[in-house]
Structures are given as C-alpha cells and as structure tokens.
Coordinates of C-alpha atoms in Angstrom, one line a residue:
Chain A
X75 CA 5.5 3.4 17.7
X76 CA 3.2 2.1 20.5
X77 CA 4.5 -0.5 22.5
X78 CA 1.0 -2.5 21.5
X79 CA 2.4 -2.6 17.9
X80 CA 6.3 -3.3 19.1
X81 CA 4.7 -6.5 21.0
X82 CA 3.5 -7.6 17.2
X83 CA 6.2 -6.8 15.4
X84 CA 8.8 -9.7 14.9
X85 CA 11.6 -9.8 13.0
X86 CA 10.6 -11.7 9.0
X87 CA 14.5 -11.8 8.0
X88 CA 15.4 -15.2 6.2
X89 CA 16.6 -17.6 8.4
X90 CA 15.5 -16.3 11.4
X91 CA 14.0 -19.0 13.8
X92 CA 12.5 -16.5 16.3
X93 CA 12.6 -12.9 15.7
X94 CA 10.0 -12.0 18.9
X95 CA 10.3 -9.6 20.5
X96 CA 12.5 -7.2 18.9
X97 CA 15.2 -5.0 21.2
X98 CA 14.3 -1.4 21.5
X99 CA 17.1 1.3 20.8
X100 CA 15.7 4.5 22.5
X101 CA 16.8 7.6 21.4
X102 CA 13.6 9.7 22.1
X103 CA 10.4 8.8 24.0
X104 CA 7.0 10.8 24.0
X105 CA 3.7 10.2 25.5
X106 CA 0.5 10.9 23.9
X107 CA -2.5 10.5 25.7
X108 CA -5.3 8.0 24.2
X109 CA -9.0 7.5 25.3
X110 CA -9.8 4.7 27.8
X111 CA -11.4 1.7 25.8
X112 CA -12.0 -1.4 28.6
X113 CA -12.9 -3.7 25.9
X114 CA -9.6 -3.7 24.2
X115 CA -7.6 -3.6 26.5
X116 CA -9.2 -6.9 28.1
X117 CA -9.1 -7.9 24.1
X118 CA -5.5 -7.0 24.1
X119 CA -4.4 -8.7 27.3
X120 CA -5.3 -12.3 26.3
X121 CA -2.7 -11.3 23.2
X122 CA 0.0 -9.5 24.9
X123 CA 3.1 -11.3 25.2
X124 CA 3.2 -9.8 29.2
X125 CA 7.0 -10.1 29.9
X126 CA 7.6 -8.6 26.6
X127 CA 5.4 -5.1 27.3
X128 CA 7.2 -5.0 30.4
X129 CA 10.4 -4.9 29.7
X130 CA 9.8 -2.4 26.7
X131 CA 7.6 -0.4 29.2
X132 CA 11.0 -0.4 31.3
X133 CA 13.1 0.9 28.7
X134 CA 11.0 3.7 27.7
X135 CA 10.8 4.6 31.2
X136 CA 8.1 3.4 32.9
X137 CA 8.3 0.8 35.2
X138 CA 5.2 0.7 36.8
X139 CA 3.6 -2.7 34.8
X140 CA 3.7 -6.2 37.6
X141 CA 6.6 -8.0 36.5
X142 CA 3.3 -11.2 35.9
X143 CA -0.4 -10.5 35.3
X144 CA -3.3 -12.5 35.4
X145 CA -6.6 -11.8 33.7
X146 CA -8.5 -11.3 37.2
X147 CA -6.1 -8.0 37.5
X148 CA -8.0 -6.7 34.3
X149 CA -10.9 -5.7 37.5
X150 CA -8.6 -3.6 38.8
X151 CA -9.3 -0.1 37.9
X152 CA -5.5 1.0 38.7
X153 CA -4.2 -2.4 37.1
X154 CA -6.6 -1.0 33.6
X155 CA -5.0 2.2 33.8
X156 CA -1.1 1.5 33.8
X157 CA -2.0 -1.4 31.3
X158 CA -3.4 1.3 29.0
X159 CA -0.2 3.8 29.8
X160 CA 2.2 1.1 29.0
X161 CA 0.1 -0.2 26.0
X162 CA -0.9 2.9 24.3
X163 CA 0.2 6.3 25.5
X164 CA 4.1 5.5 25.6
X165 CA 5.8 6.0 22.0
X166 CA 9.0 5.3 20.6
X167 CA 9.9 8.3 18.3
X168 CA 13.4 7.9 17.8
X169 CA 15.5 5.0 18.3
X170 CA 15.0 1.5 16.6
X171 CA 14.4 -2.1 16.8
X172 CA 16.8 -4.7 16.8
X173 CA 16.8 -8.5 16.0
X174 CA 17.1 -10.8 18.4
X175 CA 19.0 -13.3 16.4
X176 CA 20.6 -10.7 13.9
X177 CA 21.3 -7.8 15.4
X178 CA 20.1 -6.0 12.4
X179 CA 18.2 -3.0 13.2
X180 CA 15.2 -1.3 11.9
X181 CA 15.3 1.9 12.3
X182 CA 12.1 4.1 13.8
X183 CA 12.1 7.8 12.4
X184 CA 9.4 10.0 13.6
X185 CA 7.3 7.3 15.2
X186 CA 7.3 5.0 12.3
X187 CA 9.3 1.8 12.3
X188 CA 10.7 0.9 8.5
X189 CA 10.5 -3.1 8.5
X190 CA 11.5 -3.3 5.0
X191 CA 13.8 -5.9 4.4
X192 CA 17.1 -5.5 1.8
X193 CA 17.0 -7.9 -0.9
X194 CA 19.6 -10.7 1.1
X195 CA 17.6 -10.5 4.0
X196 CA 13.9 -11.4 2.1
X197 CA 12.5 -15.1 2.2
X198 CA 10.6 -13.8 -1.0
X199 CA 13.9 -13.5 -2.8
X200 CA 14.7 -17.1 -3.7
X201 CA 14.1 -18.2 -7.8
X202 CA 11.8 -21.0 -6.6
X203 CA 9.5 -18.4 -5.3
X204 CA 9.6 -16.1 -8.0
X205 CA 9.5 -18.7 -11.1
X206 CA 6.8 -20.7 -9.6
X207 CA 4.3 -18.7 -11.1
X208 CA 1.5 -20.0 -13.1
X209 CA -0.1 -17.1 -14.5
Chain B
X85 CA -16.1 6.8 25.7
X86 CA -15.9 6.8 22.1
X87 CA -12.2 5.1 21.6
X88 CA -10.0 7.6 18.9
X89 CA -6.7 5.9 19.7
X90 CA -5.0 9.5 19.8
X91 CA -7.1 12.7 20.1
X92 CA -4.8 13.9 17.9
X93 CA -6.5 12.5 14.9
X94 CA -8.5 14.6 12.8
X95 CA -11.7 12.9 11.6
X96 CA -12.3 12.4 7.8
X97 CA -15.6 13.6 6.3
X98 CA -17.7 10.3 5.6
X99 CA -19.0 10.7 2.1
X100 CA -20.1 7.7 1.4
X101 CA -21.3 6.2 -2.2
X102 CA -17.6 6.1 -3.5
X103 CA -16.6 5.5 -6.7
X104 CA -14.1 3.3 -6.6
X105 CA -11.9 3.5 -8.4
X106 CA -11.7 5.9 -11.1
X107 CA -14.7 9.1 -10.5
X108 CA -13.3 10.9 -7.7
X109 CA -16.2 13.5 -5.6
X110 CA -14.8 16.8 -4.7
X111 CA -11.3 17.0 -5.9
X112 CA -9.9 19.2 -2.6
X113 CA -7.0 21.4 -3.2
X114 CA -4.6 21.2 -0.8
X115 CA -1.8 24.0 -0.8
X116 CA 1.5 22.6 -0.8
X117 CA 4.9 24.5 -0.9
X118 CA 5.9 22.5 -4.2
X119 CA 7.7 24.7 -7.1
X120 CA 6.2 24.6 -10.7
X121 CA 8.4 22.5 -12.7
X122 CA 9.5 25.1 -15.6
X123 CA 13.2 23.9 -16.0
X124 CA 12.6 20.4 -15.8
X125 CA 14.5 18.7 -18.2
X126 CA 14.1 15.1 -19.3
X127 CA 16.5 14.0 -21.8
X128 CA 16.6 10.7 -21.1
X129 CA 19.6 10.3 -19.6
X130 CA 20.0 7.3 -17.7
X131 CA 20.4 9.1 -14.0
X132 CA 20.8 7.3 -11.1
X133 CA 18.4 9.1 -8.7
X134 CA 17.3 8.2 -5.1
X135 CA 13.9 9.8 -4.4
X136 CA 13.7 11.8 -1.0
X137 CA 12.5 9.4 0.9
X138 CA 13.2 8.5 4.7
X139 CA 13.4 4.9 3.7
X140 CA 16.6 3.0 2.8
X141 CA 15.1 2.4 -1.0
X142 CA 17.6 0.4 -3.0
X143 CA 16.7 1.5 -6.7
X144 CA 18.1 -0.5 -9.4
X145 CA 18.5 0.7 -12.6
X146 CA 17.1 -1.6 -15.1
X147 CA 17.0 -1.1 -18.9
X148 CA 14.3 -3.7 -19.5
X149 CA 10.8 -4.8 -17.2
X150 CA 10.4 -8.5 -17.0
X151 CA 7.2 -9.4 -15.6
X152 CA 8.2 -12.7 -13.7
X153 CA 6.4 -15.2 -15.8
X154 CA 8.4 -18.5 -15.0
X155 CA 11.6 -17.2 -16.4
X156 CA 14.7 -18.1 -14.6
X157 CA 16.9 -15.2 -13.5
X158 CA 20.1 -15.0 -12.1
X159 CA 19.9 -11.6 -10.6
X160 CA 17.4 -12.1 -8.3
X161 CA 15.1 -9.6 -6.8
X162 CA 13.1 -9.3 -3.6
X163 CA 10.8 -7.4 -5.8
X164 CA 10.3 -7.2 -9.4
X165 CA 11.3 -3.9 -11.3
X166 CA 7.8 -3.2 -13.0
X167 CA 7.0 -2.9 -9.1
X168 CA 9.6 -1.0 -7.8
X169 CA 9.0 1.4 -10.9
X170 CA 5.3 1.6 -11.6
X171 CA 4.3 1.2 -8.1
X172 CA 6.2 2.1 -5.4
X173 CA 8.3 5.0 -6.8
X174 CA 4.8 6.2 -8.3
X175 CA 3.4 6.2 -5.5
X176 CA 6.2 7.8 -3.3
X177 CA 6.4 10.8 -6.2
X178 CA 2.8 11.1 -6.3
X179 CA 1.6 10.6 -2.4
X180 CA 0.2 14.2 -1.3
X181 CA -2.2 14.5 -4.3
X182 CA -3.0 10.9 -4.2
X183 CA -3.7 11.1 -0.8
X184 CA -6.1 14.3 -1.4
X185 CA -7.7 12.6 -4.0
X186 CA -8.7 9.4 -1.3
X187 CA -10.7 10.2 0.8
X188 CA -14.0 8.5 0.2
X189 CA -14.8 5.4 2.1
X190 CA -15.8 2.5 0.2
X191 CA -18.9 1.7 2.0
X192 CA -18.5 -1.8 1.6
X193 CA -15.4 -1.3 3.2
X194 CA -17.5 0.8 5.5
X195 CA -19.6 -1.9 6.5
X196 CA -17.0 -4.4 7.1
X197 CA -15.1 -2.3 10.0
X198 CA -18.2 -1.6 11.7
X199 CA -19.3 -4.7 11.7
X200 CA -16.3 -6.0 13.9
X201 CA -16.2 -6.4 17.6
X202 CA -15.7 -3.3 20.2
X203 CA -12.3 -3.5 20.8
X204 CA -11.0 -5.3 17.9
X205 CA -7.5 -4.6 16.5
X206 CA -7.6 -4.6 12.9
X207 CA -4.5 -4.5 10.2
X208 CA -4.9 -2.5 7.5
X209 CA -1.8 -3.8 5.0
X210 CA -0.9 -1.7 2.4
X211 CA -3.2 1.3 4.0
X212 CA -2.2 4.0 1.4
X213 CA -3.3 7.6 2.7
X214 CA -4.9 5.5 5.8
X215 CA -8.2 6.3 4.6
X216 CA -9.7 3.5 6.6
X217 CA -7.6 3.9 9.8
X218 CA -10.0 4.6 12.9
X219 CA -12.7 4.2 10.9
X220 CA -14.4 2.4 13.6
X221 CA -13.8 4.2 16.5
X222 CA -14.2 1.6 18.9
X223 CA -11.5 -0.8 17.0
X224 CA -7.8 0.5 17.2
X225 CA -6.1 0.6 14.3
X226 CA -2.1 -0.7 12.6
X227 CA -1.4 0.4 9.0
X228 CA 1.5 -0.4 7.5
X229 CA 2.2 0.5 3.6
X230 CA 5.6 -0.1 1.4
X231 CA 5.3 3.7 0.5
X232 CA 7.0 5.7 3.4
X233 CA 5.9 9.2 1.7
X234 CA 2.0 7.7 2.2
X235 CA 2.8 6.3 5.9
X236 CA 4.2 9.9 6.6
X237 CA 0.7 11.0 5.5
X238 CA -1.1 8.8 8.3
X239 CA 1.2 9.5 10.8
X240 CA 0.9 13.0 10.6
X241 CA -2.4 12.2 11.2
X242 CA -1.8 10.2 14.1
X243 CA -2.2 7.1 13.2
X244 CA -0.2 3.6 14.1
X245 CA 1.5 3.0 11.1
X246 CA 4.9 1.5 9.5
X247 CA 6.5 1.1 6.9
X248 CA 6.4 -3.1 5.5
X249 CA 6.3 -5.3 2.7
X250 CA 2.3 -6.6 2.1
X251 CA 4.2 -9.7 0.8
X252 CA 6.3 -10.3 4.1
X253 CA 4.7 -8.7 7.2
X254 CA 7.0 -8.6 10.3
X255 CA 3.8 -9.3 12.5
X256 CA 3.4 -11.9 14.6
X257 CA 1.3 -15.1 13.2
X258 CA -2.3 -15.0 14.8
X259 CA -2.4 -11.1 16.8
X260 CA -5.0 -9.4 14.6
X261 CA -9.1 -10.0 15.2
X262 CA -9.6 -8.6 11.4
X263 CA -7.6 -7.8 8.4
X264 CA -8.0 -5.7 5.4
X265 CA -6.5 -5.2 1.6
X266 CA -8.3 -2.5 -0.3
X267 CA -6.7 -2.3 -3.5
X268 CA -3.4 -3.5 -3.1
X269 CA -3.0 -6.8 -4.5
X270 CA -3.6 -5.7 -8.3
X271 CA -0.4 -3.9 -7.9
X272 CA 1.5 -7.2 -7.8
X273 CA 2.9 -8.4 -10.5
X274 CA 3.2 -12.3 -10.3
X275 CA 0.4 -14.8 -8.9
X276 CA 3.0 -16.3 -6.4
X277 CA 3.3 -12.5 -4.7
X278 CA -0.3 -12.1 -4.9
X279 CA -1.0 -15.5 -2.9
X280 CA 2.0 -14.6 -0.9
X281 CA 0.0 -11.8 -0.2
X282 CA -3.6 -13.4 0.8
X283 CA -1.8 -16.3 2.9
X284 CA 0.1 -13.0 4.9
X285 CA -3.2 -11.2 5.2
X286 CA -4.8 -15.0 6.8
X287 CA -1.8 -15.6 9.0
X288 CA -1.7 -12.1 11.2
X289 CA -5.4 -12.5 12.2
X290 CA -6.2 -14.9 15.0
X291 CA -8.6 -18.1 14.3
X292 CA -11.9 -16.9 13.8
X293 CA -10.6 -13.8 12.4
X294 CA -11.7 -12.4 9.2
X295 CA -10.3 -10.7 5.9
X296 CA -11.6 -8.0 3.1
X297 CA -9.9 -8.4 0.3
X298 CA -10.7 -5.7 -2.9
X299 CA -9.2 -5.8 -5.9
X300 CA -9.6 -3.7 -9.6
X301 CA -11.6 -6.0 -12.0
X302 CA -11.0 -7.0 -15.4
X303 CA -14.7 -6.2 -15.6
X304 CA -15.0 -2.8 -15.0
X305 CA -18.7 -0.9 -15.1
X306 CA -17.3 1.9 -17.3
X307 CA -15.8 0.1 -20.4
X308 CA -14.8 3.5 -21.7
X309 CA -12.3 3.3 -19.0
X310 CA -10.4 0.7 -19.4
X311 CA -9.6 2.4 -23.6
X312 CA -7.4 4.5 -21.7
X313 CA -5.3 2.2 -19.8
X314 CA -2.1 1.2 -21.2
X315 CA -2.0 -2.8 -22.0
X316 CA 0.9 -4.4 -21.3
X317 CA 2.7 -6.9 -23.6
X318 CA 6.5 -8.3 -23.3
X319 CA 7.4 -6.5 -25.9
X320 CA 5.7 -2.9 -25.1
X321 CA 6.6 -3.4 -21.9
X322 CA 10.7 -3.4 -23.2
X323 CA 10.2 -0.3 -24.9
X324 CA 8.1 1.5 -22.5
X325 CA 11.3 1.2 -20.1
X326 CA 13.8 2.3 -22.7
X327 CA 13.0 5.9 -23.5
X328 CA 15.5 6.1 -26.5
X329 CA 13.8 3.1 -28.6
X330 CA 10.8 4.3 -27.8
X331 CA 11.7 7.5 -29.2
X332 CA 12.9 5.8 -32.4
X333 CA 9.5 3.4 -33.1
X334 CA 7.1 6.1 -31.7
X335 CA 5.5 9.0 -34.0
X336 CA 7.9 11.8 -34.4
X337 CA 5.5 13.9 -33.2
X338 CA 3.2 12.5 -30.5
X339 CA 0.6 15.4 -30.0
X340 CA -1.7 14.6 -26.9
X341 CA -5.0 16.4 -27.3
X342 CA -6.0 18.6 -25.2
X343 CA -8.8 17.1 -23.2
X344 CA -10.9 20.0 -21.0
X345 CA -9.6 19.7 -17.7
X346 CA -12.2 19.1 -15.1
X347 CA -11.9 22.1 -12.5
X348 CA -9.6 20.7 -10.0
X349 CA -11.1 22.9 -7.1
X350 CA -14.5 22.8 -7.5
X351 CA -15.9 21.9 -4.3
X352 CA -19.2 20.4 -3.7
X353 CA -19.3 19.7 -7.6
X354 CA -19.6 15.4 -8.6
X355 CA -16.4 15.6 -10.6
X356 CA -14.7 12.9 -12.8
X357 CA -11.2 12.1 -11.6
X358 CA -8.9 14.5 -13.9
X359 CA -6.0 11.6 -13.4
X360 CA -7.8 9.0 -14.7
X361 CA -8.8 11.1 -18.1
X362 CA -5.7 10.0 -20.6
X363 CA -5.4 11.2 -24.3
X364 CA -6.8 9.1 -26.6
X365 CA -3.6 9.3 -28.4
X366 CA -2.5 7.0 -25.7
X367 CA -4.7 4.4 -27.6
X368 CA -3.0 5.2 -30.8
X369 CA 0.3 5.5 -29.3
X370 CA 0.0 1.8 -28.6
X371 CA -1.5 0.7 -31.5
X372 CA 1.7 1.9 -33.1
X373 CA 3.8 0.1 -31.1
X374 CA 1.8 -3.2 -31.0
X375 CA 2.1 -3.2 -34.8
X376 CA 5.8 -2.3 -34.7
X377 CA 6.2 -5.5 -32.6
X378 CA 7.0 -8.9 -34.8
X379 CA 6.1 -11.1 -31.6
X380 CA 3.5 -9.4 -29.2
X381 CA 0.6 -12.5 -27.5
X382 CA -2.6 -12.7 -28.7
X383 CA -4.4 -10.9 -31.0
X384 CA -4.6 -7.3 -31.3
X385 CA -7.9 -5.5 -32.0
X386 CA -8.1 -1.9 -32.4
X387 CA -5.0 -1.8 -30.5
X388 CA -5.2 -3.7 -27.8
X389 CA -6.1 -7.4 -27.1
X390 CA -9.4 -7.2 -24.7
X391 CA -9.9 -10.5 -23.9
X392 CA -7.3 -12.1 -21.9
X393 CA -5.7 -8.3 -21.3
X394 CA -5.0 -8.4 -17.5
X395 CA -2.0 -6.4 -17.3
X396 CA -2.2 -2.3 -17.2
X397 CA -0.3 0.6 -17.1
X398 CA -3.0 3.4 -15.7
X399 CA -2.0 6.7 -15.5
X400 CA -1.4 9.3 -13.3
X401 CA -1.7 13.2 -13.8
X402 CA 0.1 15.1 -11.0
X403 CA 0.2 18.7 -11.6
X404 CA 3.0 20.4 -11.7
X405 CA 2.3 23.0 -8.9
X406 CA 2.0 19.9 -7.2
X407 CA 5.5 18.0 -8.3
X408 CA 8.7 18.2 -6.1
X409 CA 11.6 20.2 -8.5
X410 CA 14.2 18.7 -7.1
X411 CA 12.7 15.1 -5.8
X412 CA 10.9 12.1 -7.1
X413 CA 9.7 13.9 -10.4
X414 CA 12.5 15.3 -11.8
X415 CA 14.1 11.9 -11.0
X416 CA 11.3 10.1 -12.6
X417 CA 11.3 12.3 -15.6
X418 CA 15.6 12.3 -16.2
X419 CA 14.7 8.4 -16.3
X420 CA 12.1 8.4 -18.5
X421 CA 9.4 6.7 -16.0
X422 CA 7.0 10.0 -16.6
X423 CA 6.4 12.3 -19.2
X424 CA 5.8 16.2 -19.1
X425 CA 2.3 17.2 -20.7
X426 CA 2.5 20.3 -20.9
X427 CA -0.9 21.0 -21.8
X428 CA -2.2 19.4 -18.9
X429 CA 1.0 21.1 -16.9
X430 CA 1.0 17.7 -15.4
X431 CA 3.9 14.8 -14.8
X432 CA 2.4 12.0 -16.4
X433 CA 2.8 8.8 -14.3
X434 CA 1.9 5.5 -15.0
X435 CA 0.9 2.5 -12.5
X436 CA 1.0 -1.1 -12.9
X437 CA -2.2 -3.6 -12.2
X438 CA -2.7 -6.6 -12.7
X439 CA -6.4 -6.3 -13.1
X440 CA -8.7 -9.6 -11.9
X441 CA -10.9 -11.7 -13.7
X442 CA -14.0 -13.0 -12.3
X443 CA -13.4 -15.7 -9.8
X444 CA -9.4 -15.1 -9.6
X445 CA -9.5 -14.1 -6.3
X446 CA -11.4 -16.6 -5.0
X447 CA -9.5 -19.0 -6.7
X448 CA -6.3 -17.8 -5.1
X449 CA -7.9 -18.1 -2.3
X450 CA -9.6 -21.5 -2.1
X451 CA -6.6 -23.9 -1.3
X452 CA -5.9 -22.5 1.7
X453 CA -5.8 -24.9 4.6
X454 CA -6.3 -22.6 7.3
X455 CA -9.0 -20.6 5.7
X456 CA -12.4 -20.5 3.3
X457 CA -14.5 -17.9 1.8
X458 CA -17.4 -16.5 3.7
X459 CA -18.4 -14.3 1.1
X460 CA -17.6 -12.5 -2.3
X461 CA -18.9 -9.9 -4.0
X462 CA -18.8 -7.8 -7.1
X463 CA -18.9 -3.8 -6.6
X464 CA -18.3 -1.2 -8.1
X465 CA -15.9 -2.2 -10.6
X466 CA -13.9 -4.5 -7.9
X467 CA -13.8 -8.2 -7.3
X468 CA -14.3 -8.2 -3.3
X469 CA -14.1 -11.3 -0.7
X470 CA -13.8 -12.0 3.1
X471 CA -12.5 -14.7 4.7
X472 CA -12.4 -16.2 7.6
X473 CA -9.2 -18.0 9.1
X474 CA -10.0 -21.6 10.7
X475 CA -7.0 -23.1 11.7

C-alpha cells in the first residue's frame, strides 16, 4: 500500500464521525521505485491531506517531507522528488491500519489493505436499507 | 517519461475489438500447479467450508436464497446470500482462469481512460483481474475488488489495489479525477445496492469528475445466449440452493450433452468462450422445475419467461486441471453450489446478474443531486453511461 492510497482511505464503519486518516501498524516496509510524472504529483498535491503524508512518511521511515508545504515548493526540483518518495515509492507490506475512533484494524497482507467491513460494522446492514427496494 | 506507476508491471497485449461479454479471443493457457479433481466427492452434505482466502470471509450457511425484494428480515445481512454465493465465492474459486480469460480491453472503456487528464488518478471499483489498471499510462491507477483471490492477481502484477466493498468504499468523499465500473453492478442483487453503488462511484471523484458505468443488458446482440442462462424465479431460486430437493423434483437422470469443446489453447484462433457454452439440457432442466412449481411469476414460455426475465444464473466452466482439490471447489461442490461435468471435466459454477433493461441505468442514475448524465450508450450487448459529478 502507497502512502498516496493510505491518504484516501478512511475508515466507512457505522457510526464513525471521522475515520481520516487511518493509524498505520508497521510490521514491514519496502520501497519500490516508480517513474517521475510532474503532472500528478502537482495533481496530487492540491489533494493530499499534507500533515497526514507526513506523519505516515515518518512512520515508515522517512522523514525527510517539510512538516507544511505550499504549492510554490511544487518548483522545487528536490521538494518534487521527496514528494514523489513519500507519495509513491514507500509501501506498507505488512502491518495494518487502524481507526481512529474505533481502534479496529484492517489488516494489510502482502501490500493489500482488506477494508471489508463485518456485518455489525456496515451502514449497509440496516432493514430500512435493504427492504427499501422497489424493484 | 511515460508514467507506469511501478516498473514492475508487466504490460497487457492491447487487443482491442472485445467482445464483451460472452466470445472470448485467444483463450491463453496458463499452467497452474492445480491437481485434477478425481476424488472429489459431492454428496451434498451440508459442510461448513471456509475457502482459502486471505480475507476474513464470514460464510453463512443458508438453506434458502432470498433475493431482497421488500421482505422484512430479522437476520440481517450486510450482503445478501445469492451474493455471497453466486458472486463472490464464484469468483474467489474461479479467479486464475477468469482472470486468463480477461484480458481484452473494452475499447470503449479504452477510450474513456485515455481521454482523461495527464496525471489523473482514477478508481477503478470492483477492478476484477485489473484489466484496466495502468491503462493509461500517464494516469495512476487504485483498484479495489470484494474478491481478494482477484486483487492478489493485480497485485502480483503490481498494481495499487485492495480489497473493499463497491457498495461502501472506505475512500475519502471527492479524491478521484475519474471513476470506473465495468461490469460490476449487474452482480447486485437489489436496486437499493445498485444505487448504493452509483452514488459511491459519484462521491470518491472530485467535482467535475467523471464516471463509466457498464453493465450486462437484458438486450443482448446474441439472443442464442441468453437460452442458456439460468432464469431465476423465488421458487427455482429455493431449490437451486437446496441440493437434496432438487435432487427429488429434477430428472433422475440429468444427462448433459456433450457439446464439442472449443480448443482451450488455440492461440491466435477467434474462439467462442468455452464457459459461456451451457447444455441445452440446462434449458430443459428448468423447464422441469418451472412446471413442478405451483406459484412461480409470470408466464412461462418454452421454459422461461423472456419478457420481464432480469434475473440470471450464468454459468461458469472451470476445468478441472484448473480447480483447487482441497480449496474453494471441493468446498463449493460438498455444498452443492457447483456441479461436476464430467464430460466437460469441468466444475460447473453459476453467477448471479441482474441483467439491465434499456434505460435502468440511467434511471438510477437521474435523481442524483450532485450529478447528471453526459452520455449513454448501447455496445456490445451492455447498457453504458458516464457521468459527471457537479456538486
């Protein structure tokens, strides 16, 4: 899991006012290297939620993100390039996300974060929802 | 620089002119280190089985389907069992040789992706075998699927991918430039989940932000098709999930015909998808059964009724050289949600639609506040539409 994708995921449980941004459990860490596209991540920047990125780029080990950024940084080559690291290149293999309100963590296996919710947990399981059908 | 989003992806062979969804070009074997399934016995015990599968999966044993038609329940489930059985666990059994089966890209679909802004993200919900992840190789890419065994495919793959409900997406409201739902919403089975569904796939994309919808159509260009799908009434559907009355109301002796087998390897050859060819004593099977039934809706011609028929089983073949012995198949068999054909040496699977009728999607679509229809189209056998989020 990318830390782009971690700064998108938030947690859907029932009840749960704000489920953004989800804590990171690390168990493993790996980089993969990605190719260099400017126009995302200047696309991406006007999305990021900055304080989050940082402080997941922290706890997989990296530490080299401004603790603020402003869009005028995006000129800087150097600035670009750790944005990128941070954004893209950094993976969570092992380890799992936690909700901030919950605690109830989602474990990530292999890279791949399992969001599914258990029945309790799923604003889709209500009978309003599923009798108001008008097929 | 071309943007990949991991060099470690390997790049899928555009075809083009797909098919979609039931001729398949170039059926590709891919070696896999399943066993045959020789001992595979299916008595119809009621087992309770948990496929292989890394995700926490809470299967529910269920003697009867319901689709969720207005009935009021007091066990209440996140999802419904015709989807947890004809959908996800079909898919989760089936996922290596769907996946080498899907590999064509829909050039509609095609079109779409590379129409979109350099640099776009776009979310692909319910992305199967991530056929159209990186598509566009200067948009990045997030999949997720409810099938882990088909995420496991992408992500070997290297794509950005996770495992989610389509219904419930754990994404932030408004992060996505453009959205996409290729054949996913027929598999729902009530028309609150499929507008569940569209208002999801609206509110991840950011204002301005557009979404391709596709979905199987009632109206399909090959009509011969649609004689071998499986319709679905109440009453078929309670004895389709409860092997040991269906044993007792069907034909002692159902003999399926053996149908020449198209060559599974042939390479290079235009072949007709082998899963999608079903006996036609599937057709009598359920004209049996419909007129075993005292209370079954509408009228029944030849076996099925045509006209307001929006509910399918379809079937799946997956070979036997390609079936886990000890996994989702033998599970899926000891339950009586496949059949052995051994004449086809193929599990026989089926999967649920809910096939559209002209104008359903938009209609689901058109009270939305936040959003309207830019465009809708008709191809290839699927009822298609974009739209684009306002608000």
């Amino acid at each position: 899991m990318r830390l782009l994708t971690h700064n998108m995921l938030s947690s859907n449980i029932k009840g749960v006012t704000n489920g953004f941004p989800l804590r990171i459990e690390v168990e493993k860490v790996v980089e993969k290297p990605v190719d260099f596209n400017a126009d995302f991540l200047k696309n991406m920047f006007a999305k990021i939620e900055w304080k989050a990125l940082v402080d997941a780029s922290r706890i997989l080990g990296y530490a080299e993100l401004p603790d603020e950024a402003e869009p005028s940084m995006l000129d800087s080559d150097d600035f670009l390039k750790k944005f990128h690291h941070a954004l893209l290149e950094l993976h969570l293999e092992e380890g799992a996300l936690v909700c901030p309100e919950t605690d109830r963590r989602f474990p990530v296996t292999k890279g791949i974060p399992n969001m599914l919710l258990h029945e309790d947990e799923d604003i889709n399981n209500s009978a309003a929802f599923l009798n108001a059908d008008t097929v | 620089m071309v943007f990949n989003g991991a060099r470690t992806r390997r790049c899928l062979n555009e075809l083009g002119g797909l098919i979609f969804p039931a001729v398949v070009l170039n059926c590709v074997h891919h070696p896999r280190i399943f066993s045959t399934m020789n001992e595979i016995k299916a008595d119809g015990a009621s087992i309770l089985c948990t496929p292989v599968s890394d995700v926490d999966s809470h299967v529910q044993q269920s003697a009867s389907v319901r689709l969720d038609h207005g009935c009021s329940s007091s066990s209440v489930q996140s999802t419904p069992e015709i989807e947890k059985k004809y959908v996800h666990h079909v898919y989760d059994a089936i996922a290596p040789h769907f996946s080498s089966t899907r590999f064509a890209k829909w050039p509609k679909v095609a079109t779409f992706l590379n129409s979109l802004p350099s640099g776009s993200l776009v979310l692909d919900a319910g992305c199967g075998n991530g056929k159209y992840l990186g598509l566009n190789p200067n948009c990045f890419f997030i999949g997720c699927d409810i099938s882990a065994p088909l995420i496991n495919i992408c992500a070997d793959r290297g794509d950005e991918v996770l495992v989610a409900d389509a219904v419930n997406l754990p994404y932030r409201t408004g992060y996505g430039d453009a959205a996409i739902s290729i054949a996913v919403l027929h598999h729902l089975s009530t028309e609150n989940r499929r507008k569940k569904a569209i208002d999801e796939l609206v509110r991840v994309v950011k204002k301005g932000g557009h979404v391709l919808i596709t979905v199987w159509a009632v109206e399909q260009e090959d009509r011969s098709l649609v004689n071998k799908w499986t319709p679905l009434t109440q009453k078929y559907l309670e004895e389709w999930v409860a092997p040991s009355s269906l044993r007792i109301r069907s034909p002692s002796s159902v003999t399926l015909e053996s149908i020449p087998e198209a060559e599974e390897n042939g390479l290079g050859e235009h072949l007709k998808d082998c899963n999608e060819i079903s006996s036609t004593m599937k057709l009598q099977e359920n004209m049996h059964l419909a007129s075993q039934s005292n209370d079954h809706s509408g009228a029944f011609i030849n076996g099925k009724n045509i006209e307001n028929q929006q509910e399918f089983f379809v079937p799946w073949h997956l070979p036997y050289h390609r079936a886990e012995v000890s996994g989702a198949s033998a599970c899926a068999l000891a339950n009586g949600l496949a059949k052995k054909d051994d004449k086809k040496g193929a599990v026989v699977y089926n999967r649920y639609y809910h096939v559209f009728s002209d104008g359903e999607l938009e209609r689901l679509a058109s009270g939305m506040d936040n959003a309207v229809v830019v465009d809708r189209f008709y191809d290839k056998s699927n009822w298609c539409i974009i739209l684009k989020k306002t608000l």
